[in-house]
Amino acid sequence: MLEIVRNGDIVDDIVFDTYFEDSKIYSLTDSVCTVIVQSFIHEQVLREYLTYLSSILSEVLNVPITCQIALKSDVEKVFSGEQPVKEFSPTGIYINPDYTFDNFVVGQSNAEPHAAALAVSCNPGRFYNPLFIYGATGLGKTHLLQSIANYISNKNPEFSVLLMTASDFVDGVVKYQSNLDYYKKALSKADVFLIDDVQFLVDKKKSEEIFFYVFNELVDRKKQIVLTSDCDAREIKGLEDRLVSRFSGGLTVSISAPEFETAVRIIKSKIEREAIGLDIDDKVIDLIAANYSSDIRQLEGTLNRLIFNLVDSDDNETIDLNFALSVLKEKNHNYKELTVKAIKDAIREKYGLSRGQLEGKSRMNKIVQARHIAMYLCRKHLDLTFDAIGEAFGKRDHSTVMSACDRIERLIKTDKAYKIAVNQVEDLFINN
Ligand code: ADP
Ligand code: MG
């Protein structure tokens, strides 16, 4: 690609030598090409050429590619531990504009939570308080919560919409331990309070107590609360009774795995949004829907994998059944060779840690981060249970592992440098 840029007449030689020469294509995945640059100035200059670079790549590879830029130093910060596990602020929680009601596909499995989520978005605090949505992982709970946040923020920009995971909430309790009154008051000012994965509150006495206070304050003032969890409030083992009763006091709805038809529509909607122009055989869509619909995250992952492989291969222009089967078979093969040890080794290499440090008790930022990423990668690539991962990392509790995986997933979604850093670790064990 750089050759085309150098030889074309869009970029002057001097500009090319100064800004393009040292910039590297780091990865080409997800229909996205990531370029790593040396400095902030490089970043600013190259940003002007992003559309041009995207069009060249799309033409060369014959699929739509979007280019993005990341600063080399930002990626390296992740490994040096300089970039702490994301700072918590009681007001500045990330709302992701990509998750909206518009791109949430509704079917039998999620019609009820969808209708309830939309109802509280149209009339916050009026219908049922709290709205409690529960279901297994990967079925759209966070997507619905984000949709509520986006909908209300757009319609009522003056509203203070607070969206956080329960582990963010717990982090806040730790961070503000010397000034818990401030923390409680800051949260109680919300007009809408959205808490994801509320099961993480379990066994955290102080957090449960503060949550109870904030919850009551908000309900008294008719402020909307929406909670998500991996199971019904009554089944969250160890949750204080008074919280169970509060959580069950509004409307509880469950979300289940999409039935075949809905899974097919989810895949088609994703193709329409992200892989415009790609030719994917209906039989392939059926294959993915039939085999991966118990977790929509996996469904999306499988589709992405097929798209990347198409980009990589020279002689395919269509994802047909044969191509899909060969790619998916290969994936299973790789899986067998991957081990917890391979993932731990890759992480230790990148972070320069000993085995004892990775699995031990240290709370040093850099070490905690490395440990969390390793746990996340074990979950993603080996499909181990949270218990099994906890066991492999110094006999840690399954809720610690869950919260670590959740945190890394969120950071990957919200922080480009972080995503690239994690991809770099993956490269170490996947390409071996
Ligand atoms: P959970 O919070 O329940 O673990 P998420 O909300 O993170 O699950 O969903 C996992 C992925 O599946 C996300 O990328 C989300 O956008 C997608 N997804 C889930 N449900 C739907 C749906 N009904 N329509 C479109 N995409 C969905
Ligand atoms: Mg979630």
Coordinates of C-alpha atoms and ligand atoms in Angstrom, one line a residue:
M1 CA 0.0 0.0 0.0
L2 CA 2.8 2.4 0.9
E3 CA 4.2 1.9 -2.6
I4 CA 1.0 3.1 -4.1
V5 CA 0.9 6.1 -1.8
R6 CA 4.6 6.9 -2.6
N7 CA 4.1 6.6 -6.4
G8 CA 0.7 8.4 -6.5
D9 CA 0.5 12.2 -6.8
I10 CA -1.6 12.8 -3.7
V11 CA 1.3 12.9 -1.2
D12 CA 4.4 15.0 -1.7
D13 CA 7.7 13.1 -1.4
I14 CA 8.8 15.2 1.6
V15 CA 5.5 14.5 3.4
F16 CA 5.8 10.9 2.6
D17 CA 9.3 10.6 3.9
T18 CA 8.6 12.4 7.0
Y19 CA 5.2 11.0 8.1
F20 CA 4.5 7.8 6.1
E21 CA 7.8 6.1 6.0
D22 CA 8.0 5.2 9.7
S23 CA 4.3 4.5 10.2
K24 CA 3.4 0.8 10.3
I25 CA 0.3 -1.1 9.4
Y26 CA -0.2 -3.0 12.6
S27 CA -3.2 -5.1 11.8
L28 CA -5.9 -5.8 9.3
T29 CA -8.9 -7.2 11.0
D30 CA -12.6 -6.5 11.4
S31 CA -12.5 -4.7 8.1
V32 CA -10.4 -2.2 9.9
C33 CA -6.7 -1.5 9.2
T34 CA -4.8 -0.1 12.1
V35 CA -1.7 2.1 11.5
I36 CA 0.6 2.8 14.3
V37 CA 2.4 6.1 14.2
Q38 CA 5.4 7.6 16.0
S39 CA 4.1 10.9 17.4
F40 CA 1.1 13.1 17.9
I41 CA 2.2 15.2 14.9
H42 CA 2.3 12.1 12.7
E43 CA -1.1 11.2 13.9
Q44 CA -2.5 14.7 13.0
V45 CA -1.0 14.7 9.6
L46 CA -2.0 11.1 8.7
R47 CA -5.5 11.7 9.9
E48 CA -5.9 14.0 6.9
Y49 CA -5.2 11.1 4.6
L50 CA -7.4 8.5 6.2
T51 CA -10.1 8.5 3.6
Y52 CA -7.4 8.2 0.9
L53 CA -5.7 5.3 2.6
S54 CA -9.0 3.5 3.2
S55 CA -9.9 3.8 -0.4
I56 CA -6.5 2.4 -1.6
L57 CA -6.8 -0.5 0.7
S58 CA -10.4 -1.3 -0.2
E59 CA -9.4 -1.2 -3.8
V60 CA -6.4 -3.5 -3.4
L61 CA -8.2 -6.0 -1.2
N62 CA -11.6 -5.6 -2.9
V63 CA -13.5 -5.3 0.4
P64 CA -14.5 -2.2 2.3
I65 CA -11.7 -1.3 4.7
T66 CA -11.6 1.6 7.2
C67 CA -8.2 2.8 8.4
Q68 CA -7.6 4.0 11.9
I69 CA -4.5 5.4 13.6
A70 CA -3.1 4.7 17.0
L71 CA -0.1 6.3 18.7
K72 CA 2.8 3.9 19.3
S73 CA 3.4 5.3 22.8
D74 CA -0.3 4.8 23.8
V75 CA 0.0 1.1 22.9
E76 CA 3.3 0.8 24.8
K77 CA 1.8 2.4 27.9
V78 CA -0.6 -0.5 28.3
F79 CA 2.4 -2.8 28.7
S80 CA 4.4 -0.5 31.0
G81 CA 1.4 -0.3 33.4
E82 CA 1.4 3.5 33.0
Q83 CA -2.1 3.4 31.8
P84 CA -4.0 2.3 34.9
V85 CA -7.1 0.1 34.9
K86 CA -9.4 2.8 33.7
E87 CA -9.9 5.7 36.2
F88 CA -13.3 5.7 37.8
S89 CA -15.3 8.9 37.9
P90 CA -18.8 8.9 39.4
T91 CA -20.1 11.0 36.5
G92 CA -18.1 10.2 33.4
I93 CA -19.1 6.7 32.5
Y94 CA -18.8 5.7 28.9
I95 CA -21.9 5.5 26.8
N96 CA -21.2 3.9 23.5
P97 CA -23.2 5.4 20.6
D98 CA -22.9 2.1 18.6
Y99 CA -25.4 0.3 20.8
T100 CA -28.9 1.6 20.1
F101 CA -32.4 0.4 19.8
D102 CA -32.1 0.9 16.0
N103 CA -29.5 -1.8 15.7
F104 CA -31.0 -4.2 18.3
V105 CA -32.8 -7.0 16.4
V106 CA -36.0 -7.9 18.1
G107 CA -37.4 -11.5 18.1
Q108 CA -39.3 -13.7 20.5
S109 CA -36.3 -14.3 22.7
N110 CA -35.8 -10.6 23.6
A111 CA -39.2 -8.9 22.7
E112 CA -40.2 -8.4 26.4
P113 CA -36.9 -6.9 27.6
H114 CA -36.8 -4.8 24.5
A115 CA -40.3 -3.5 25.0
A116 CA -39.7 -2.8 28.7
A117 CA -36.4 -1.0 28.0
L118 CA -38.0 1.2 25.4
A119 CA -40.9 2.0 27.7
V120 CA -38.6 3.2 30.5
S121 CA -36.6 5.2 27.9
C122 CA -39.7 7.0 26.7
N123 CA -41.0 7.6 30.2
P124 CA -38.1 7.4 32.7
G125 CA -39.3 6.8 36.3
R126 CA -43.0 6.5 35.4
F127 CA -43.7 2.8 34.8
Y128 CA -41.7 0.4 36.9
N129 CA -38.8 0.9 39.1
P130 CA -36.4 -0.8 38.9
L131 CA -36.5 -2.6 35.6
F132 CA -34.4 -5.7 36.1
I133 CA -33.2 -7.6 33.0
Y134 CA -31.5 -10.9 33.4
G135 CA -30.0 -13.6 31.1
A136 CA -26.9 -15.5 30.2
T137 CA -23.8 -13.9 28.8
G138 CA -23.7 -12.5 25.3
L139 CA -27.5 -12.1 24.8
G140 CA -27.8 -8.4 24.6
K141 CA -28.2 -7.1 28.2
T142 CA -25.4 -4.5 27.9
H143 CA -26.6 -3.6 24.4
L144 CA -30.1 -2.8 25.8
L145 CA -28.7 -0.8 28.7
Q146 CA -26.5 1.3 26.4
S147 CA -29.6 1.8 24.1
I148 CA -31.5 3.2 27.0
A149 CA -28.6 5.5 27.8
N150 CA -28.3 6.7 24.2
Y151 CA -32.1 7.1 23.8
I152 CA -32.6 9.2 26.9
S153 CA -29.4 11.3 26.5
N154 CA -30.5 12.2 22.9
K155 CA -34.0 13.0 23.8
N156 CA -33.3 14.7 27.1
P157 CA -29.8 16.1 26.9
E158 CA -30.3 17.9 30.3
F159 CA -30.8 14.5 32.1
S160 CA -27.9 13.1 34.0
V161 CA -27.7 9.5 32.8
L162 CA -25.3 7.3 34.8
L163 CA -24.3 4.1 33.3
M164 CA -21.8 1.8 35.0
T165 CA -21.1 -1.8 35.8
A166 CA -21.4 -3.0 39.3
S167 CA -17.7 -3.6 39.4
D168 CA -17.2 0.1 38.5
F169 CA -19.5 0.9 41.4
V170 CA -17.4 -1.2 43.7
D171 CA -14.2 0.4 42.4
G172 CA -15.8 3.8 43.3
V173 CA -16.5 2.7 46.8
V174 CA -12.8 1.8 47.2
K175 CA -11.6 4.9 45.5
Y176 CA -13.8 7.2 47.6
Q177 CA -13.5 5.3 50.8
S178 CA -12.4 8.3 52.7
N179 CA -15.3 10.4 51.3
L180 CA -18.2 8.1 50.9
D181 CA -20.7 10.8 51.5
Y182 CA -19.5 12.6 48.4
Y183 CA -19.7 9.4 46.4
K184 CA -23.3 8.6 47.6
K185 CA -24.4 12.1 46.9
A186 CA -22.8 12.2 43.4
L187 CA -24.6 9.1 42.4
S188 CA -27.9 10.1 44.0
K189 CA -28.0 13.1 41.7
A190 CA -28.6 10.9 38.7
D191 CA -31.8 11.2 36.7
V192 CA -31.3 7.7 35.3
F193 CA -29.2 5.1 36.9
L194 CA -28.2 2.1 34.8
I195 CA -26.1 -0.7 36.4
D196 CA -24.7 -3.5 34.4
D197 CA -24.0 -7.0 35.9
V198 CA -25.3 -6.2 39.3
Q199 CA -24.3 -9.7 40.5
F200 CA -20.8 -8.3 41.1
L201 CA -22.0 -6.6 44.3
V202 CA -22.2 -9.9 46.1
D203 CA -20.0 -10.3 49.1
K204 CA -19.0 -6.7 49.1
K205 CA -20.6 -5.5 52.3
K206 CA -19.8 -1.8 52.1
S207 CA -20.7 -1.6 48.4
E208 CA -24.0 -3.3 49.1
E209 CA -24.8 -0.9 51.8
I210 CA -24.0 2.1 49.7
F211 CA -25.9 0.7 46.8
F212 CA -28.9 0.2 49.0
Y213 CA -28.7 3.9 50.1
V214 CA -28.4 5.3 46.5
F215 CA -31.1 2.9 45.2
N216 CA -33.6 4.2 47.8
E217 CA -32.7 7.8 47.3
L218 CA -33.4 7.5 43.6
V219 CA -36.6 5.5 43.8
D220 CA -37.9 8.0 46.4
R221 CA -37.3 10.7 43.9
K222 CA -38.9 8.7 41.0
K223 CA -35.6 8.4 39.1
Q224 CA -35.4 5.5 36.8
I225 CA -33.2 2.6 37.7
V226 CA -32.4 -0.3 35.3
L227 CA -30.3 -3.3 36.4
T228 CA -28.9 -6.3 34.5
S229 CA -27.7 -9.5 35.9
D230 CA -26.8 -13.0 34.8
C231 CA -29.7 -14.5 36.8
D232 CA -32.9 -13.5 38.6
A233 CA -32.3 -11.4 41.7
R234 CA -33.6 -14.2 43.9
E235 CA -31.0 -16.5 42.5
I236 CA -28.0 -14.3 43.0
K237 CA -26.2 -16.3 45.7
G238 CA -25.1 -14.2 48.7
L239 CA -26.9 -11.0 47.8
E240 CA -28.4 -9.3 50.8
D241 CA -32.1 -9.9 51.3
R242 CA -33.0 -6.3 51.4
L243 CA -31.4 -5.8 48.0
V244 CA -33.1 -8.9 46.6
S245 CA -36.4 -7.5 47.6
R246 CA -35.7 -4.1 46.2
F247 CA -34.4 -5.5 42.9
S248 CA -37.6 -7.6 42.5
G249 CA -39.9 -4.7 43.4
G250 CA -40.4 -3.4 39.9
L251 CA -40.5 -5.4 36.7
T252 CA -38.3 -8.4 36.1
V253 CA -37.8 -9.6 32.5
S254 CA -35.5 -12.3 31.1
I255 CA -33.6 -12.4 27.8
S256 CA -32.9 -15.7 26.2
A257 CA -30.9 -17.1 23.4
P258 CA -32.2 -16.1 20.0
E259 CA -34.2 -18.6 18.1
F260 CA -32.9 -19.6 14.7
E261 CA -34.9 -16.9 12.8
T262 CA -33.8 -14.1 15.0
A263 CA -30.2 -15.3 14.9
V264 CA -30.3 -15.1 11.1
R265 CA -31.7 -11.6 11.2
I266 CA -29.0 -10.5 13.7
I267 CA -26.3 -11.9 11.3
K268 CA -27.9 -10.2 8.3
S269 CA -28.1 -6.9 10.1
K270 CA -24.5 -7.1 11.0
I271 CA -23.4 -7.9 7.5
E272 CA -25.5 -5.0 6.2
R273 CA -23.9 -2.6 8.7
E274 CA -20.3 -3.7 8.6
A275 CA -19.5 -5.8 5.6
I276 CA -21.3 -3.9 2.9
G277 CA -20.8 -5.4 -0.5
L278 CA -19.6 -8.8 0.8
D279 CA -21.1 -11.8 -0.8
I280 CA -22.1 -14.3 1.9
D281 CA -24.1 -17.4 0.9
D282 CA -27.4 -17.9 2.8
K283 CA -26.3 -21.4 3.7
V284 CA -23.4 -19.9 5.6
I285 CA -25.7 -17.6 7.5
D286 CA -27.8 -20.6 8.4
L287 CA -24.8 -22.6 9.5
I288 CA -23.6 -19.8 11.9
A289 CA -27.2 -19.2 13.2
A290 CA -27.7 -22.9 13.8
N291 CA -24.4 -23.5 15.6
Y292 CA -23.5 -20.3 17.5
S293 CA -26.8 -18.7 18.6
S294 CA -26.4 -19.5 22.3
D295 CA -24.1 -16.5 22.6
I296 CA -24.5 -13.6 20.2
R297 CA -20.9 -12.5 20.9
Q298 CA -19.8 -15.8 19.5
L299 CA -22.1 -15.5 16.6
E300 CA -20.5 -12.1 15.7
G301 CA -17.0 -13.5 16.4
T302 CA -17.6 -16.3 13.9
L303 CA -18.8 -14.0 11.2
N304 CA -15.8 -11.7 11.8
R305 CA -13.5 -14.6 11.4
L306 CA -15.0 -15.6 8.1
I307 CA -14.7 -12.0 6.9
F308 CA -11.0 -11.7 7.9
N309 CA -10.1 -15.0 6.3
L310 CA -11.8 -13.8 3.1
V311 CA -9.7 -10.7 3.2
D312 CA -6.6 -12.8 3.6
S313 CA -7.2 -15.3 0.9
D314 CA -6.4 -14.4 -2.7
D315 CA -8.8 -16.6 -4.7
N316 CA -12.1 -16.2 -2.9
E317 CA -14.6 -13.5 -3.5
T318 CA -17.6 -15.1 -1.9
I319 CA -18.1 -16.7 1.5
D320 CA -19.7 -20.0 0.4
L321 CA -20.3 -23.1 2.5
N322 CA -17.0 -24.8 1.5
F323 CA -15.0 -21.7 2.4
A324 CA -16.8 -21.3 5.7
L325 CA -16.4 -25.0 6.7
S326 CA -12.7 -24.9 5.9
V327 CA -12.2 -21.8 8.0
L328 CA -14.2 -23.0 10.9
K329 CA -12.6 -26.3 11.0
E330 CA -9.2 -24.7 11.0
K331 CA -10.3 -22.6 14.0
N332 CA -11.2 -25.7 16.0
H333 CA -7.8 -27.2 15.1
N334 CA -6.0 -24.1 16.5
Y335 CA -8.1 -24.2 19.6
K336 CA -6.7 -27.7 20.5
E337 CA -3.1 -26.4 20.4
L338 CA -3.8 -23.4 22.5
T339 CA -3.3 -23.8 26.2
V340 CA -3.5 -21.7 29.4
K341 CA 0.3 -21.9 29.5
A342 CA 0.7 -20.5 26.0
I343 CA -1.5 -17.5 27.0
K344 CA 0.4 -17.0 30.2
D345 CA 3.7 -17.1 28.5
A346 CA 2.7 -14.6 25.9
I347 CA 1.5 -12.2 28.6
R348 CA 4.6 -12.7 30.7
E349 CA 6.8 -12.0 27.6
K350 CA 4.9 -8.7 26.8
Y351 CA 4.9 -7.5 30.4
G352 CA 8.2 -8.9 31.5
L353 CA 6.7 -10.7 34.5
S354 CA 7.7 -13.8 36.4
R355 CA 5.2 -16.7 36.9
G356 CA 4.9 -15.9 40.5
Q357 CA 4.0 -12.3 39.8
L358 CA 1.4 -13.2 37.3
E359 CA -0.4 -15.7 39.5
G360 CA 0.4 -14.1 42.9
K361 CA -1.2 -11.5 45.0
S362 CA 0.4 -8.3 43.9
R363 CA -2.0 -5.4 43.3
M364 CA 0.6 -3.4 41.3
N365 CA -1.2 -1.8 38.4
K366 CA 1.0 -3.3 35.7
I367 CA 0.6 -6.8 37.2
V368 CA -3.1 -6.6 37.8
Q369 CA -3.6 -5.5 34.2
A370 CA -1.5 -8.3 32.9
R371 CA -3.3 -10.8 35.0
H372 CA -6.7 -9.5 33.9
I373 CA -5.8 -9.6 30.2
A374 CA -4.5 -13.2 30.6
M375 CA -7.8 -14.2 32.2
Y376 CA -9.8 -12.5 29.5
L377 CA -7.8 -14.2 26.8
C378 CA -8.2 -17.6 28.4
R379 CA -12.0 -17.0 28.5
K380 CA -12.0 -15.8 24.9
H381 CA -9.8 -18.4 23.3
L382 CA -10.2 -21.5 25.4
D383 CA -13.8 -21.2 26.4
L384 CA -12.9 -22.2 30.0
T385 CA -15.4 -21.6 32.9
F386 CA -14.7 -18.7 35.2
D387 CA -14.0 -21.2 37.9
A388 CA -11.4 -23.0 35.9
I389 CA -9.7 -19.8 35.0
G390 CA -9.7 -18.7 38.6
E391 CA -8.1 -22.0 39.5
A392 CA -5.3 -21.5 36.9
F393 CA -4.6 -18.0 38.3
G394 CA -3.7 -18.6 41.9
K395 CA -7.1 -20.1 43.0
R396 CA -9.0 -16.9 42.5
D397 CA -12.7 -16.7 42.9
H398 CA -15.0 -17.0 39.8
S399 CA -16.5 -13.6 40.4
T400 CA -13.1 -12.0 40.4
V401 CA -12.4 -13.6 37.0
M402 CA -15.8 -12.5 35.7
S403 CA -15.2 -9.0 36.7
A404 CA -11.7 -9.0 35.2
C405 CA -13.0 -10.3 31.9
D406 CA -15.8 -7.8 31.9
R407 CA -13.4 -4.9 32.5
I408 CA -11.0 -5.9 29.8
E409 CA -13.8 -6.4 27.3
R410 CA -15.0 -2.9 28.1
L411 CA -11.6 -1.3 27.8
I412 CA -11.1 -3.0 24.4
K413 CA -14.4 -1.5 23.2
T414 CA -13.6 2.0 24.5
D415 CA -9.9 2.4 24.1
K416 CA -8.2 1.8 20.8
A417 CA -4.6 1.6 22.2
Y418 CA -5.8 -1.0 24.6
K419 CA -7.4 -3.1 21.9
I420 CA -4.2 -3.0 19.8
A421 CA -2.1 -4.0 22.9
V422 CA -4.3 -7.0 23.5
N423 CA -4.1 -8.0 19.9
Q424 CA -0.4 -7.9 20.1
V425 CA -0.4 -10.4 22.9
E426 CA -2.9 -12.6 20.9
D427 CA -0.5 -12.5 17.9
L428 CA 2.2 -14.0 20.1
F429 CA 0.3 -17.2 20.8
I430 CA -2.0 -17.5 17.8
N431 CA 0.7 -17.3 15.2
N432 CA 3.1 -19.7 16.9
Ligands
ADP1 P1 -24.5 -9.3 27.5 O1 -24.4 -8.0 28.1 O2 -25.8 -9.9 27.7 O3 -23.4 -10.3 27.8 P2 -24.1 -7.8 25.0 O4 -25.1 -6.8 25.2 O5 -22.7 -7.4 25.3 O6 -24.4 -9.1 25.9 O7 -24.2 -8.5 23.6 C1 -23.1 -9.2 23.0 C2 -23.0 -8.8 21.5 O8 -24.2 -9.2 20.8 C3 -22.9 -7.3 21.3 O9 -22.0 -7.0 20.3 C4 -24.3 -6.9 20.9 O10 -24.4 -5.7 20.1 C5 -24.8 -8.1 20.2 N1 -26.3 -8.3 20.3 C6 -26.9 -8.9 21.3 N2 -28.2 -8.9 21.1 C7 -28.4 -8.3 19.9 C8 -29.6 -8.1 19.1 N3 -30.8 -8.4 19.5 N4 -29.4 -7.5 17.9 C9 -28.2 -7.1 17.5 N5 -27.1 -7.4 18.2 C10 -27.2 -7.9 19.4
MG2 MG -22.9 -7.4 29.4

